[in-house]
Coordinates of C-alpha atoms and ligand atoms in Angstrom, one line a residue:
M1 CA 144.3 100.4 104.7
T2 CA 145.5 103.8 103.4
R3 CA 147.9 105.4 105.7
T4 CA 149.8 108.7 105.4
L5 CA 152.3 110.1 107.8
L6 CA 152.7 113.9 107.7
R7 CA 155.9 114.7 109.5
G8 CA 158.4 117.5 110.0
L9 CA 155.7 120.0 110.9
G10 CA 156.4 123.4 112.4
L11 CA 153.5 125.1 114.0
V12 CA 150.3 123.0 114.4
F13 CA 147.1 125.1 114.6
S14 CA 144.3 122.9 115.8
G15 CA 141.3 125.1 114.9
D16 CA 140.0 124.5 118.4
I17 CA 139.7 127.8 120.3
A18 CA 140.2 126.0 123.7
A19 CA 143.7 124.8 122.6
P20 CA 144.6 126.6 119.4
R21 CA 148.2 125.3 119.1
L22 CA 149.3 121.7 119.6
E23 CA 152.8 120.5 120.6
A24 CA 153.4 118.0 117.8
D25 CA 155.5 117.4 114.7
A26 CA 153.5 114.8 113.0
I27 CA 149.9 113.7 112.0
L28 CA 149.0 110.2 111.1
I29 CA 146.1 109.8 108.7
E30 CA 144.2 106.5 108.2
Q31 CA 141.4 106.0 105.8
G32 CA 141.0 109.7 105.3
R33 CA 140.7 110.5 109.0
I34 CA 143.2 111.8 111.6
A35 CA 144.4 108.8 113.6
A36 CA 147.0 110.4 115.7
I37 CA 148.8 113.8 116.4
G38 CA 152.1 113.8 118.2
R39 CA 155.8 113.1 117.7
A40 CA 156.8 111.1 114.6
A41 CA 159.4 109.2 116.6
E42 CA 156.7 107.8 118.8
M43 CA 154.2 106.9 116.1
D44 CA 153.8 103.5 114.6
A45 CA 153.4 104.4 110.9
E46 CA 154.4 101.1 109.3
G47 CA 153.7 101.1 105.6
A48 CA 152.4 104.6 105.5
E49 CA 153.2 107.0 102.6
V50 CA 155.2 110.0 104.0
I51 CA 154.8 113.7 103.4
E52 CA 157.7 115.7 104.6
A53 CA 156.3 119.0 105.8
Q54 CA 159.8 120.6 105.7
G55 CA 158.9 122.8 108.8
C56 CA 155.7 124.2 107.3
A57 CA 152.8 125.0 109.6
V58 CA 149.5 123.0 109.4
M59 CA 146.0 124.2 110.0
P60 CA 142.6 122.6 109.4
G61 CA 141.0 123.1 106.1
L62 CA 139.2 126.5 106.6
I63 CA 135.4 126.9 106.6
D64 CA 133.9 129.8 104.7
N65 CA 130.7 130.3 106.7
H66 CA 129.1 132.5 104.0
V67 CA 128.9 131.8 100.2
H68 CA 126.2 132.1 97.6
P69 CA 126.6 129.2 95.2
A70 CA 124.4 128.6 92.2
F71 CA 125.1 125.2 90.6
G72 CA 128.3 123.6 89.6
D73 CA 131.6 125.6 89.9
W74 CA 130.0 128.6 88.3
T75 CA 128.7 131.9 89.7
P76 CA 126.2 134.0 87.8
R77 CA 127.0 137.0 90.0
Q78 CA 130.4 137.4 88.3
N79 CA 129.8 135.0 85.4
Q80 CA 132.9 133.1 86.5
L81 CA 133.9 129.5 86.4
G82 CA 136.1 127.6 88.8
W83 CA 135.6 129.9 91.8
I84 CA 135.2 127.0 94.3
E85 CA 138.4 125.5 93.1
G86 CA 140.0 128.9 93.6
M87 CA 138.8 128.8 97.2
V88 CA 140.5 125.4 97.8
H89 CA 143.7 127.0 96.6
G90 CA 143.1 129.5 99.3
G91 CA 142.9 126.8 102.0
T92 CA 139.1 126.7 102.2
T93 CA 137.8 123.2 102.0
T94 CA 134.3 123.6 103.4
L95 CA 131.8 126.2 102.2
I96 CA 128.4 126.9 103.7
S97 CA 125.6 128.4 101.6
A98 CA 123.8 131.5 102.9
G99 CA 121.3 131.0 100.2
E100 CA 121.3 130.2 96.4
V101 CA 120.1 133.8 95.8
H102 CA 122.1 134.4 92.6
L103 CA 120.5 131.7 90.7
P104 CA 119.0 133.4 87.6
G105 CA 115.2 133.3 87.9
R106 CA 115.4 132.1 91.5
P107 CA 111.9 130.9 92.4
K108 CA 110.1 132.6 95.4
D109 CA 106.9 130.6 95.6
P110 CA 106.8 127.9 98.3
V111 CA 107.0 124.9 96.0
G112 CA 109.8 126.5 94.0
V113 CA 111.8 127.5 97.2
K114 CA 111.6 124.0 98.5
A115 CA 112.5 122.4 95.1
L116 CA 115.5 124.7 94.8
A117 CA 116.8 124.0 98.3
I118 CA 116.5 120.3 98.0
A119 CA 118.0 120.2 94.5
A120 CA 120.9 122.4 95.6
Q121 CA 121.5 120.2 98.7
R122 CA 121.5 117.1 96.5
A123 CA 123.6 118.5 93.7
F124 CA 126.4 119.8 95.9
S125 CA 126.5 116.7 98.1
A126 CA 127.3 114.8 95.0
F127 CA 129.7 117.4 93.5
R128 CA 132.9 118.2 95.2
P129 CA 135.2 120.5 93.2
M130 CA 138.8 119.5 94.2
G131 CA 137.2 117.7 97.2
A132 CA 135.6 120.9 98.6
R133 CA 132.4 120.3 100.6
V134 CA 129.8 122.8 99.6
L135 CA 127.0 122.6 102.1
A136 CA 124.3 124.1 100.0
G137 CA 120.5 124.1 99.8
A138 CA 119.8 127.0 102.1
P139 CA 116.3 128.3 101.4
V140 CA 115.8 132.0 101.7
P141 CA 112.7 132.6 103.9
E142 CA 109.8 133.9 101.7
R143 CA 106.2 134.6 102.6
G144 CA 103.9 131.7 102.0
L145 CA 106.2 129.0 103.4
T146 CA 104.6 127.2 106.3
E147 CA 106.0 125.4 109.4
A148 CA 105.3 122.1 107.5
D149 CA 107.4 123.3 104.6
Y150 CA 110.4 123.8 106.8
A151 CA 109.9 120.4 108.3
E152 CA 109.6 118.9 104.9
M153 CA 112.8 120.4 103.7
A154 CA 114.6 119.2 106.9
A155 CA 113.3 115.7 106.4
A156 CA 114.6 115.8 102.8
G157 CA 118.1 116.5 104.0
V158 CA 118.3 120.4 104.1
R159 CA 120.3 121.5 107.1
F160 CA 120.6 125.3 106.7
V161 CA 118.3 128.3 106.1
G162 CA 119.7 131.1 104.0
E163 CA 119.8 134.7 105.2
F164 CA 116.6 136.1 106.7
G165 CA 116.1 139.5 105.0
L166 CA 117.2 138.5 101.5
G167 CA 113.6 137.5 100.8
T168 CA 110.1 138.7 101.8
V169 CA 110.3 137.6 105.4
K170 CA 111.8 140.7 107.0
D171 CA 109.6 142.2 109.7
E172 CA 110.3 141.5 113.3
A173 CA 107.2 139.5 114.2
E174 CA 107.3 137.5 111.0
V175 CA 111.0 136.7 111.3
A176 CA 110.5 135.6 115.0
Q177 CA 107.6 133.3 114.0
V178 CA 109.5 131.7 111.1
M179 CA 112.6 131.4 113.2
G180 CA 110.5 129.3 115.6
W181 CA 109.5 127.0 112.8
V182 CA 113.1 126.7 111.6
R183 CA 114.3 125.7 115.1
A184 CA 111.4 123.2 115.5
A185 CA 112.6 121.6 112.3
G186 CA 116.1 121.4 113.6
L187 CA 117.5 123.7 110.9
N188 CA 120.4 126.2 111.4
A189 CA 119.7 129.7 110.2
M190 CA 121.4 133.0 109.6
I191 CA 120.1 136.6 109.4
H192 CA 121.3 139.4 107.2
C193 CA 122.6 142.3 109.2
G194 CA 122.9 145.9 108.0
G195 CA 122.0 147.6 104.7
P196 CA 120.6 145.9 101.7
S197 CA 123.1 143.9 99.6
I198 CA 121.5 144.0 96.2
A199 CA 118.3 145.6 94.9
G200 CA 115.3 143.7 96.3
S201 CA 117.0 142.8 99.6
N202 CA 116.4 144.7 102.8
L203 CA 117.9 146.8 105.6
M204 CA 118.0 144.6 108.7
A205 CA 118.5 146.8 111.7
A206 CA 119.5 146.0 115.3
P207 CA 116.0 145.3 116.8
V208 CA 115.0 142.7 114.2
V209 CA 118.4 141.0 114.3
I210 CA 118.3 140.8 118.1
A211 CA 114.8 139.6 118.2
A212 CA 115.4 136.9 115.6
D213 CA 118.0 135.1 117.7
A214 CA 119.3 133.3 114.6
D215 CA 122.2 130.9 115.0
I216 CA 124.4 133.2 113.0
V217 CA 124.3 137.0 112.7
A218 CA 125.6 137.3 109.1
H219 CA 128.2 139.9 108.3
I220 CA 128.2 142.0 111.4
N221 CA 130.5 144.3 109.5
G222 CA 128.1 144.6 106.6
G223 CA 127.4 142.7 103.4
P224 CA 128.7 145.1 102.3
T225 CA 127.0 148.0 104.2
S226 CA 127.4 147.8 108.0
L227 CA 125.1 149.0 110.7
P228 CA 126.6 152.1 112.4
R229 CA 129.1 151.0 115.1
A230 CA 126.8 151.8 118.1
E231 CA 124.0 149.6 116.5
L232 CA 126.5 146.9 115.7
T233 CA 127.6 146.8 119.4
K234 CA 124.0 146.5 120.5
V235 CA 123.6 143.5 118.2
I236 CA 126.6 141.7 119.7
E237 CA 125.7 142.5 123.2
G238 CA 122.0 141.8 122.7
T239 CA 122.5 138.3 121.2
S240 CA 124.2 135.2 122.4
R241 CA 125.1 133.2 119.3
A242 CA 127.6 133.4 116.5
I243 CA 128.8 136.7 115.1
E244 CA 130.2 136.6 111.5
V245 CA 132.8 138.9 110.1
V246 CA 133.1 138.8 106.3
H247 CA 135.7 139.8 103.7
N248 CA 133.1 141.5 101.6
G249 CA 132.3 144.0 104.3
N250 CA 133.5 147.0 106.2
P251 CA 137.1 146.3 107.5
R252 CA 136.9 149.1 110.2
N253 CA 133.8 147.6 111.6
A254 CA 135.2 144.0 111.4
L255 CA 137.9 145.2 113.8
H256 CA 135.3 147.0 116.0
A257 CA 133.3 143.7 116.3
L258 CA 136.5 141.9 117.2
G259 CA 137.1 144.4 120.0
V260 CA 133.6 144.0 121.4
L261 CA 133.8 140.2 121.4
R262 CA 137.2 140.3 123.0
E263 CA 136.0 142.7 125.7
M264 CA 133.1 140.3 126.4
G265 CA 135.5 137.4 126.6
R266 CA 133.4 135.7 123.8
L267 CA 135.9 135.1 120.9
D268 CA 134.2 131.7 120.7
R269 CA 131.3 133.5 119.0
L270 CA 133.5 134.8 116.2
V271 CA 133.1 133.1 112.8
I272 CA 134.5 134.1 109.3
G273 CA 132.9 134.2 105.9
T274 CA 133.6 135.8 102.6
D275 CA 130.0 136.5 101.4
S276 CA 131.3 135.8 97.9
P277 CA 130.6 135.8 95.1
A278 CA 129.6 139.4 95.6
G279 CA 129.7 142.7 93.9
S280 CA 133.3 143.1 95.0
G281 CA 134.1 139.8 93.3
V282 CA 135.0 136.3 94.2
Q283 CA 137.6 136.1 96.9
P284 CA 139.6 132.9 96.7
L285 CA 141.8 134.2 99.5
G286 CA 139.0 136.0 101.4
V287 CA 139.2 133.9 104.5
L288 CA 143.0 134.1 104.6
R289 CA 142.8 137.8 104.1
T290 CA 140.3 138.3 106.9
I291 CA 142.5 136.2 109.2
S292 CA 145.4 138.4 108.2
L293 CA 143.4 141.6 109.0
L294 CA 142.2 140.4 112.4
C295 CA 145.8 139.3 113.3
S296 CA 147.8 142.2 112.0
V297 CA 145.6 145.2 112.7
G298 CA 143.3 143.6 115.3
G299 CA 146.2 142.0 117.3
L300 CA 144.4 138.6 117.3
D301 CA 146.6 135.6 117.9
P302 CA 146.7 133.6 114.6
G303 CA 145.7 130.4 116.4
L304 CA 142.5 132.1 117.6
A305 CA 141.8 133.6 114.1
I306 CA 142.2 130.2 112.5
A307 CA 139.9 128.7 115.1
A308 CA 137.3 131.4 114.2
A309 CA 137.3 129.9 110.6
G310 CA 137.6 126.4 112.0
G311 CA 136.1 124.9 115.1
N312 CA 134.0 128.0 116.0
T313 CA 132.2 127.8 112.7
A314 CA 131.9 124.0 112.9
R315 CA 130.4 124.2 116.4
W316 CA 127.8 127.0 115.6
R317 CA 126.9 125.2 112.3
G318 CA 126.8 121.7 113.8
I319 CA 129.2 120.2 111.3
E320 CA 132.4 118.1 111.6
A321 CA 135.0 120.1 109.7
G322 CA 137.5 122.7 110.8
V323 CA 139.4 121.0 113.6
I324 CA 142.6 118.9 113.8
A325 CA 141.8 116.1 116.3
P326 CA 141.8 112.3 116.3
G327 CA 138.8 110.9 114.5
R328 CA 138.1 114.1 112.4
A329 CA 138.3 114.2 108.6
A330 CA 141.9 114.8 107.5
D331 CA 141.3 118.2 105.9
L332 CA 144.7 119.8 106.3
V333 CA 146.4 122.9 104.8
L334 CA 150.2 123.2 104.9
L335 CA 151.4 126.8 104.9
D336 CA 154.4 128.9 105.4
A337 CA 155.6 132.5 105.3
P338 CA 155.7 133.8 101.7
I339 CA 159.0 134.3 100.0
G340 CA 160.3 137.8 100.6
G341 CA 157.9 138.6 103.5
A342 CA 158.8 139.9 106.9
G343 CA 157.6 136.8 108.9
R344 CA 159.6 133.7 109.5
D345 CA 156.6 131.4 109.6
A346 CA 152.9 131.4 108.9
A347 CA 152.0 132.9 112.3
E348 CA 154.4 135.8 111.9
A349 CA 153.2 136.3 108.3
F350 CA 149.6 136.7 109.5
M351 CA 150.8 139.2 112.2
E352 CA 152.7 141.2 109.6
G353 CA 149.5 141.4 107.5
E354 CA 150.9 139.1 104.8
L355 CA 149.2 136.2 103.1
P356 CA 151.0 133.0 103.9
G357 CA 151.9 130.7 101.0
I358 CA 150.0 127.4 100.8
G359 CA 152.2 124.5 99.8
M360 CA 149.7 121.7 100.0
V361 CA 146.0 121.1 100.6
I362 CA 144.7 117.7 101.8
V363 CA 141.0 116.7 101.9
D364 CA 139.8 113.5 103.4
G365 CA 143.4 112.4 103.5
K366 CA 144.0 112.9 99.8
I367 CA 146.3 115.6 98.4
V368 CA 144.1 117.9 96.2
C369 CA 146.8 120.4 95.4
G370 CA 150.5 121.1 95.9
R371 CA 151.7 124.7 95.6
S372 CA 148.7 127.0 95.6
R373 CA 147.9 128.8 92.3
N374 CA 146.5 131.7 94.3
T375 CA 148.7 132.4 97.3
P376 CA 152.2 133.9 97.0
P377 CA 154.8 131.1 96.9
A378 CA 155.6 129.6 100.3
A379 CA 159.2 129.7 101.5
R380 CA 159.1 126.0 102.3
I381 CA 157.1 123.4 100.3
P382 CA 156.1 120.0 101.6
E383 CA 157.2 116.9 99.6
L384 CA 155.5 113.6 99.1
R385 CA 158.2 110.9 99.5
A386 CA 158.2 108.3 96.7
Ligands
ZN1 ZN1 123.6 139.2 103.6

């Protein structure tokens, strides 16, 4: 049996909003899963390989709730290679597709939409750049697809529907009807919110977003153009499911959305995405930067911000990642204050508006990178003991 003991931990962020920080200094990993969390002195770790965390914080591998992959580790939007690996170096180990809309020549007829969704789901379930899970195959609702088509895709393994509003299904009654089919098929869906993102997509205003009742209101702060703040508030108050804040959006309105959710006592609805690749680029540190914004300017506790990109997203999406708990996949990110920054640990770094340094990323119990190539260097770096 493969066993790894991660010990000497400083802060332990669980990713669970109900208990965002754990009192522990060690995590025992067995067969790629978390076996125990607690005190190293009290753990039976006979024969385990040892990682000395040197006082670094640990958080769950982050989930980017909103990406637009094509195929492989390539994005046609910015004609860039290796962007998914870049994300892993930013602590993101699970990425959820909001639609493969950037695929050159993307088909829009029903047979083509289904074929693309199933092919993307299959391809990314067999392709894991640096261990990253890319949950792809998210068909964009187009006119002509029937209830049976959504059921067929679900039966074939598709789990998510891309953004309503990026395709031809965009009017209130039509969106509501298709959303009913999507739910009947057991699929999880998101709706574009705000101004059009690229030519050919649509403005999705408050009434249609509210009526849709999708699992996720995508980019409440715009992707990249936000609804006006009064409208945005109506969407949050008029819906009951997840509200996504993205890096590729309006930062002022991201903070406004945070304030509305906080006032409602519903921070469990907050999820984080990058919406990359986008016109503003690929953002390997986009989730970290959004956490840093919400903490430093928004005053959000880092444990809660990490939970937004962890357990909150996992719960609203019906997936397993994003939480440090016994039995869960050992997707772990070791991080610390950056050298030269004002904070003394990762939490203080976030509160100062800094980007923490990542010293190690672990996926399914395996070390996929040491010192991140993308974050600033961490003050303390974990070490694998020979
Ligand atoms: Zn969008």
